[in-house]
Backbone as JSON Lines, residues from 0, in Angstrom:
{"i":0,"aa":"X","n":[8.15,-14.57,14.99],"ca":[8.13,-13.89,13.71],"c":[8.43,-14.87,12.58]}
{"i":1,"aa":"X","n":[7.76,-14.7,11.47],"ca":[8.02,-15.55,10.31],"c":[9.18,-14.97,9.53]}
{"i":2,"aa":"X","n":[9.77,-15.75,8.64],"ca":[10.91,-15.31,7.85],"c":[10.64,-14.01,7.11]}
{"i":3,"aa":"X","n":[11.59,-13.09,7.18],"ca":[11.47,-11.85,6.44],"c":[10.77,-10.73,7.18]}
{"i":4,"aa":"X","n":[10.15,-11.01,8.32],"ca":[9.47,-9.96,9.07],"c":[10.46,-9.21,9.92]}
{"i":5,"aa":"X","n":[10.25,-7.91,10.04],"ca":[11.12,-7.06,10.83],"c":[10.32,-6.5,11.99]}
{"i":6,"aa":"X","n":[10.88,-6.55,13.18],"ca":[10.21,-5.98,14.33],"c":[10.53,-4.5,14.42]}
{"i":7,"aa":"X","n":[9.76,-3.78,15.22],"ca":[10.01,-2.36,15.41],"c":[11.41,-2.11,15.93]}
{"i":8,"aa":"X","n":[11.89,-2.93,16.86],"ca":[13.22,-2.71,17.42],"c":[14.3,-2.92,16.36]}
{"i":9,"aa":"X","n":[14.1,-3.87,15.46],"ca":[15.07,-4.07,14.39],"c":[15.06,-2.9,13.43]}
{"i":10,"aa":"X","n":[13.88,-2.38,13.12],"ca":[13.75,-1.27,12.18],"c":[14.43,-0.03,12.71]}
{"i":11,"aa":"X","n":[14.33,0.22,14.01],"ca":[14.87,1.43,14.6],"c":[16.32,1.29,15.01]}
{"i":12,"aa":"X","n":[17.03,0.29,14.57],"ca":[18.42,0.14,14.92],"c":[18.58,-0.28,16.37]}
{"i":13,"aa":"X","n":[17.67,-1.06,16.88],"ca":[17.76,-1.54,18.25],"c":[16.67,-0.97,19.12]}
{"i":14,"aa":"X","n":[16.05,0.12,18.69],"ca":[14.91,0.67,19.4],"c":[15.27,1.42,20.66]}
{"i":15,"aa":"X","n":[16.56,1.52,20.99],"ca":[16.96,2.23,22.19],"c":[16.79,3.73,22.03]}
{"i":16,"aa":"X","n":[17.05,4.47,23.1],"ca":[16.85,5.91,23.09],"c":[17.69,6.6,22.04]}
{"i":17,"aa":"X","n":[18.85,6.06,21.71],"ca":[19.72,6.71,20.74],"c":[19.5,6.22,19.32]}
{"i":18,"aa":"X","n":[18.45,5.5,19.08],"ca":[18.23,4.92,17.76],"c":[17.96,5.97,16.7]}
{"i":19,"aa":"X","n":[17.49,7.15,17.08],"ca":[17.27,8.22,16.13],"c":[15.95,8.14,15.39]}
{"i":20,"aa":"X","n":[15.09,7.22,15.74],"ca":[13.79,7.1,15.09],"c":[12.72,7.2,16.16]}
{"i":21,"aa":"X","n":[11.82,8.14,15.99],"ca":[10.74,8.37,16.94],"c":[9.82,7.15,17.01]}
{"i":22,"aa":"X","n":[9.48,6.72,18.22],"ca":[8.62,5.54,18.36],"c":[7.23,5.79,17.79]}
{"i":23,"aa":"X","n":[6.76,7.04,17.8],"ca":[5.46,7.34,17.19],"c":[5.52,7.12,15.69]}
{"i":24,"aa":"X","n":[6.64,7.49,15.09],"ca":[6.82,7.27,13.64],"c":[6.86,5.77,13.36]}
{"i":25,"aa":"X","n":[7.59,5.03,14.19],"ca":[7.66,3.58,14.0],"c":[6.28,2.94,14.14]}
{"i":26,"aa":"X","n":[5.5,3.42,15.12],"ca":[4.14,2.89,15.29],"c":[3.28,3.19,14.06]}
{"i":27,"aa":"X","n":[3.42,4.4,13.52],"ca":[2.66,4.76,12.31],"c":[3.07,3.87,11.14]}
{"i":28,"aa":"X","n":[4.37,3.59,11.01],"ca":[4.83,2.69,9.96],"c":[4.22,1.31,10.14]}
{"i":29,"aa":"X","n":[4.28,0.79,11.36],"ca":[3.76,-0.54,11.6],"c":[2.26,-0.61,11.29]}
{"i":30,"aa":"X","n":[1.52,0.39,11.77],"ca":[0.08,0.42,11.53],"c":[-0.23,0.45,10.03]}
{"i":31,"aa":"X","n":[0.5,1.29,9.31],"ca":[0.27,1.4,7.86],"c":[0.63,0.11,7.14]}
{"i":32,"aa":"X","n":[1.73,-0.51,7.53],"ca":[2.12,-1.75,6.87],"c":[1.14,-2.88,7.16]}
{"i":33,"aa":"X","n":[0.56,-2.9,8.35],"ca":[-0.46,-3.9,8.67],"c":[-1.68,-3.67,7.77]}
{"i":34,"aa":"X","n":[-2.07,-2.4,7.58],"ca":[-3.21,-2.09,6.7],"c":[-2.9,-2.49,5.26]}
{"i":35,"aa":"X","n":[-1.69,-2.2,4.81],"ca":[-1.29,-2.56,3.44],"c":[-1.35,-4.08,3.27]}
{"i":36,"aa":"X","n":[-0.79,-4.81,4.24],"ca":[-0.78,-6.28,4.13],"c":[-2.19,-6.83,4.09]}
{"i":37,"aa":"X","n":[-3.09,-6.26,4.9],"ca":[-4.48,-6.7,4.9],"c":[-5.12,-6.47,3.53]}
{"i":38,"aa":"X","n":[-4.88,-5.3,2.96],"ca":[-5.44,-5.0,1.63],"c":[-4.86,-5.94,0.57]}
{"i":39,"aa":"X","n":[-3.57,-6.21,0.64],"ca":[-2.96,-7.12,-0.34],"c":[-3.51,-8.54,-0.19]}
{"i":40,"aa":"X","n":[-3.76,-8.95,1.05],"ca":[-4.38,-10.27,1.26],"c":[-5.79,-10.32,0.67]}
{"i":41,"aa":"X","n":[-6.56,-9.23,0.88],"ca":[-7.91,-9.14,0.3],"c":[-7.82,-9.19,-1.23]}
{"i":42,"aa":"X","n":[-6.82,-8.5,-1.79],"ca":[-6.66,-8.49,-3.24],"c":[-6.38,-9.88,-3.79]}
{"i":43,"aa":"X","n":[-5.59,-10.66,-3.07],"ca":[-5.29,-12.02,-3.5],"c":[-6.58,-12.83,-3.61]}
{"i":44,"aa":"X","n":[-7.44,-12.7,-2.6],"ca":[-8.72,-13.42,-2.59],"c":[-9.6,-12.93,-3.75]}
{"i":45,"aa":"X","n":[-9.66,-11.61,-3.95],"ca":[-10.46,-11.05,-5.05],"c":[-9.96,-11.55,-6.4]}
{"i":46,"aa":"X","n":[-8.66,-11.54,-6.6],"ca":[-8.09,-11.98,-7.88],"c":[-8.41,-13.44,-8.13]}
{"i":47,"aa":"X","n":[-8.31,-14.26,-7.09],"ca":[-8.66,-15.68,-7.25],"c":[-10.12,-15.85,-7.66]}
{"i":48,"aa":"X","n":[-11.01,-15.1,-7.0],"ca":[-12.44,-15.21,-7.34],"c":[-12.71,-14.68,-8.75]}
{"i":49,"aa":"X","n":[-12.06,-13.58,-9.11],"ca":[-12.23,-13.02,-10.46],"c":[-11.78,-14.05,-11.5]}
{"i":50,"aa":"X","n":[-10.65,-14.69,-11.27],"ca":[-10.15,-15.71,-12.21],"c":[-11.1,-16.9,-12.32]}
{"i":51,"aa":"X","n":[-11.62,-17.36,-11.18],"ca":[-12.56,-18.48,-11.2],"c":[-13.83,-18.11,-11.97]}
{"i":52,"aa":"X","n":[-14.33,-16.91,-11.72],"ca":[-15.53,-16.46,-12.42],"c":[-15.28,-16.35,-13.92]}
{"i":53,"aa":"X","n":[-14.12,-15.85,-14.28],"ca":[-13.79,-15.69,-15.7],"c":[-13.69,-17.06,-16.39]}
{"i":54,"aa":"X","n":[-13.04,-17.99,-15.72],"ca":[-12.88,-19.33,-16.3],"c":[-14.21,-20.07,-16.42]}
{"i":55,"aa":"X","n":[-15.16,-19.77,-15.52],"ca":[-16.45,-20.46,-15.56],"c":[-17.3,-20.01,-16.73]}
{"i":56,"aa":"X","n":[-17.09,-18.79,-17.19],"ca":[-17.85,-18.19,-18.3],"c":[-19.36,-18.15,-18.06]}
{"i":57,"aa":"X","n":[-19.78,-18.31,-16.81],"ca":[-21.19,-18.21,-16.44],"c":[-21.55,-16.72,-16.42]}
{"i":58,"aa":"X","n":[-22.61,-16.32,-17.15],"ca":[-22.95,-14.89,-17.24],"c":[-23.08,-14.19,-15.88]}
{"i":59,"aa":"X","n":[-23.69,-14.83,-14.92],"ca":[-23.83,-14.21,-13.6],"c":[-22.48,-13.98,-12.92]}
{"i":60,"aa":"X","n":[-21.59,-14.95,-13.09],"ca":[-20.25,-14.81,-12.5],"c":[-19.45,-13.71,-13.2]}
{"i":61,"aa":"X","n":[-19.6,-13.62,-14.52],"ca":[-18.9,-12.58,-15.26],"c":[-19.42,-11.2,-14.87]}
{"i":62,"aa":"X","n":[-20.73,-11.09,-14.65],"ca":[-21.3,-9.82,-14.19],"c":[-20.79,-9.46,-12.8]}
{"i":63,"aa":"X","n":[-20.66,-10.45,-11.96],"ca":[-20.15,-10.22,-10.6],"c":[-18.72,-9.68,-10.64]}
{"i":64,"aa":"X","n":[-17.96,-10.07,-11.66],"ca":[-16.57,-9.61,-11.77],"c":[-16.47,-8.09,-11.87]}
{"i":65,"aa":"X","n":[-17.49,-7.43,-12.42],"ca":[-17.46,-5.97,-12.53],"c":[-17.29,-5.36,-11.14]}
{"i":66,"aa":"X","n":[-18.1,-5.78,-10.2],"ca":[-18.01,-5.27,-8.83],"c":[-16.72,-5.68,-8.15]}
{"i":67,"aa":"X","n":[-16.28,-6.93,-8.4],"ca":[-15.04,-7.4,-7.78],"c":[-13.84,-6.6,-8.29]}
{"i":68,"aa":"X","n":[-13.83,-6.3,-9.58],"ca":[-12.73,-5.52,-10.15],"c":[-12.75,-4.09,-9.62]}
{"i":69,"aa":"X","n":[-13.93,-3.53,-9.43],"ca":[-14.02,-2.19,-8.8],"c":[-13.44,-2.22,-7.39]}
{"i":70,"aa":"X","n":[-13.8,-3.26,-6.63],"ca":[-13.27,-3.39,-5.28],"c":[-11.75,-3.54,-5.29]}
{"i":71,"aa":"X","n":[-11.25,-4.34,-6.22],"ca":[-9.81,-4.53,-6.37],"c":[-9.12,-3.19,-6.69]}
{"i":72,"aa":"X","n":[-9.69,-2.44,-7.62],"ca":[-9.12,-1.13,-7.97],"c":[-9.13,-0.18,-6.78]}
{"i":73,"aa":"X","n":[-10.22,-0.18,-6.01],"ca":[-10.28,0.68,-4.82],"c":[-9.22,0.27,-3.8]}
{"i":74,"aa":"X","n":[-9.03,-1.03,-3.62],"ca":[-8.0,-1.5,-2.7],"c":[-6.61,-1.06,-3.15]}
{"i":75,"aa":"X","n":[-6.37,-1.17,-4.44],"ca":[-5.06,-0.75,-4.98],"c":[-4.87,0.74,-4.74]}
{"i":76,"aa":"X","n":[-5.91,1.52,-4.95],"ca":[-5.84,2.97,-4.71],"c":[-5.52,3.26,-3.25]}
{"i":77,"aa":"X","n":[-6.13,2.5,-2.35],"ca":[-5.87,2.69,-0.91],"c":[-4.43,2.32,-0.56]}
{"i":78,"aa":"X","n":[-3.89,1.26,-1.17],"ca":[-2.5,0.88,-0.94],"c":[-1.57,2.0,-1.42]}
{"i":79,"aa":"X","n":[-1.84,2.54,-2.59],"ca":[-1.03,3.64,-3.11],"c":[-1.08,4.83,-2.15]}
{"i":80,"aa":"X","n":[-2.27,5.15,-1.66],"ca":[-2.41,6.25,-0.71],"c":[-1.63,6.0,0.58]}
{"i":81,"aa":"X","n":[-1.71,4.77,1.07],"ca":[-0.97,4.44,2.29],"c":[0.54,4.57,2.08]}
{"i":82,"aa":"X","n":[1.03,4.1,0.94],"ca":[2.46,4.24,0.66],"c":[2.85,5.7,0.48]}
{"i":83,"aa":"X","n":[1.99,6.5,-0.13],"ca":[2.28,7.93,-0.28],"c":[2.34,8.6,1.1]}
{"i":84,"aa":"X","n":[1.4,8.23,1.98],"ca":[1.41,8.77,3.34],"c":[2.69,8.34,4.08]}
{"i":85,"aa":"X","n":[3.08,7.09,3.92],"ca":[4.31,6.61,4.55],"c":[5.53,7.36,4.03]}
{"i":86,"aa":"X","n":[5.55,7.59,2.73],"ca":[6.66,8.33,2.14],"c":[6.75,9.73,2.72]}
{"i":87,"aa":"X","n":[5.61,10.39,2.84],"ca":[5.57,11.74,3.41],"c":[6.0,11.72,4.88]}
{"i":88,"aa":"X","n":[5.5,10.73,5.61],"ca":[5.84,10.61,7.02],"c":[7.34,10.37,7.19]}
{"i":89,"aa":"X","n":[7.87,9.5,6.36],"ca":[9.3,9.18,6.44],"c":[10.13,10.42,6.13]}
{"i":90,"aa":"X","n":[9.75,11.16,5.1],"ca":[10.48,12.38,4.74],"c":[10.36,13.43,5.84]}
{"i":91,"aa":"X","n":[9.17,13.57,6.43],"ca":[8.96,14.56,7.48],"c":[9.7,14.2,8.75]}
{"i":92,"aa":"X","n":[9.93,12.9,8.98],"ca":[10.63,12.48,10.2],"c":[12.13,12.62,10.04]}
{"i":93,"aa":"X","n":[12.57,13.12,8.87],"ca":[13.98,13.31,8.54],"c":[14.68,11.99,8.29]}
{"i":94,"aa":"X","n":[13.91,10.91,8.24],"ca":[14.51,9.62,7.92],"c":[14.77,9.5,6.43]}
{"i":95,"aa":"X","n":[14.05,10.25,5.63],"ca":[14.25,10.21,4.2],"c":[14.43,11.61,3.66]}
{"i":96,"aa":"X","n":[14.95,12.5,4.49],"ca":[15.06,13.9,4.13],"c":[16.12,14.23,3.12]}
{"i":97,"aa":"X","n":[16.91,13.25,2.69],"ca":[17.94,13.52,1.7],"c":[17.31,13.74,0.34]}
{"i":98,"aa":"X","n":[17.9,14.62,-0.41],"ca":[17.42,14.87,-1.77],"c":[17.73,13.67,-2.64]}
{"i":99,"aa":"X","n":[17.01,13.54,-3.75],"ca":[17.22,12.41,-4.65],"c":[18.65,12.39,-5.16]}
{"i":100,"aa":"X","n":[19.24,13.57,-5.38],"ca":[20.61,13.62,-5.87],"c":[21.6,13.11,-4.84]}
{"i":101,"aa":"X","n":[21.19,13.05,-3.57],"ca":[22.06,12.55,-2.5],"c":[21.75,11.1,-2.17]}
{"i":102,"aa":"X","n":[20.94,10.45,-2.97],"ca":[20.62,9.06,-2.73],"c":[19.33,8.85,-1.98]}
{"i":103,"aa":"X","n":[18.57,9.91,-1.75],"ca":[17.28,9.78,-1.1],"c":[16.28,9.15,-2.04]}
{"i":104,"aa":"X","n":[15.15,8.72,-1.5],"ca":[14.16,8.08,-2.35],"c":[13.34,9.13,-3.1]}
{"i":105,"aa":"X","n":[12.94,8.77,-4.3],"ca":[12.08,9.62,-5.1],"c":[10.79,8.86,-5.3]}
{"i":106,"aa":"X","n":[9.69,9.43,-4.85],"ca":[8.42,8.72,-4.94],"c":[7.32,9.66,-5.36]}
{"i":107,"aa":"X","n":[6.12,9.3,-5.0],"ca":[4.97,10.12,-5.34],"c":[4.75,11.16,-4.26]}
{"i":108,"aa":"X","n":[4.2,12.27,-4.67],"ca":[3.93,13.36,-3.74],"c":[2.49,13.76,-3.91]}
{"i":109,"aa":"X","n":[1.81,13.99,-2.81],"ca":[0.41,14.41,-2.87],"c":[0.32,15.89,-3.18]}
{"i":110,"aa":"X","n":[-0.63,16.25,-4.01],"ca":[-0.97,17.64,-4.22],"c":[-2.08,17.97,-3.25]}
{"i":111,"aa":"X","n":[-1.97,19.11,-2.59],"ca":[-3.02,19.5,-1.65],"c":[-4.34,19.64,-2.39]}
{"i":112,"aa":"X","n":[-5.36,18.96,-1.9],"ca":[-6.7,19.06,-2.48],"c":[-6.86,18.41,-3.83]}
{"i":113,"aa":"X","n":[-5.93,17.57,-4.25],"ca":[-6.0,16.99,-5.58],"c":[-6.59,15.59,-5.6]}
{"i":114,"aa":"X","n":[-7.12,15.12,-4.49],"ca":[-7.72,13.79,-4.48],"c":[-6.69,12.71,-4.68]}
{"i":115,"aa":"X","n":[-6.88,11.88,-5.7],"ca":[-5.99,10.75,-5.93],"c":[-4.92,11.06,-6.96]}
{"i":116,"aa":"X","n":[-4.83,12.29,-7.42],"ca":[-3.81,12.62,-8.41],"c":[-2.45,12.69,-7.76]}
{"i":117,"aa":"X","n":[-1.43,12.37,-8.52],"ca":[-0.06,12.37,-8.02],"c":[0.83,13.13,-9.0]}
{"i":118,"aa":"X","n":[1.9,13.66,-8.47],"ca":[2.94,14.25,-9.3],"c":[4.17,13.39,-9.11]}
{"i":119,"aa":"X","n":[4.82,13.02,-10.17],"ca":[6.06,12.26,-10.05],"c":[7.21,13.25,-10.16]}
{"i":120,"aa":"X","n":[8.3,12.89,-9.54],"ca":[9.47,13.75,-9.48],"c":[10.27,13.69,-10.77]}
{"i":121,"aa":"X","n":[9.65,13.98,-11.89],"ca":[10.35,14.06,-13.17],"c":[10.82,12.72,-13.72]}
{"i":122,"aa":"X","n":[10.25,11.61,-13.27],"ca":[10.69,10.3,-13.75],"c":[9.72,9.69,-14.75]}
{"i":123,"aa":"X","n":[8.71,10.43,-15.17],"ca":[7.69,9.87,-16.07],"c":[8.21,9.63,-17.42]}
């Protein structure tokens, strides 16, 4: 493992039977974080290409930036969705079931059938 990475067993307090965290939940967290990291890596590449195209001021490169920026925005939207799903999963697993007034996390919540719209918990 590289510096700063956490394994599933570390995340679950040792990963033993008494750790209190369902291994399916941990697997879902790991899978989602791998997807997020992949998207963030793609975004880094996109941003570098967008910057190079912008600095070149070549009309074709500047036109290409339109599509690259759309792709970047879509990736960001997917990262937000993944984090919202993780937040819901964490809350449903009772790992984050504490209310905000008790020190629990306050994040975005999905509205059923609302697509990409979010409601914030009164922090806007």
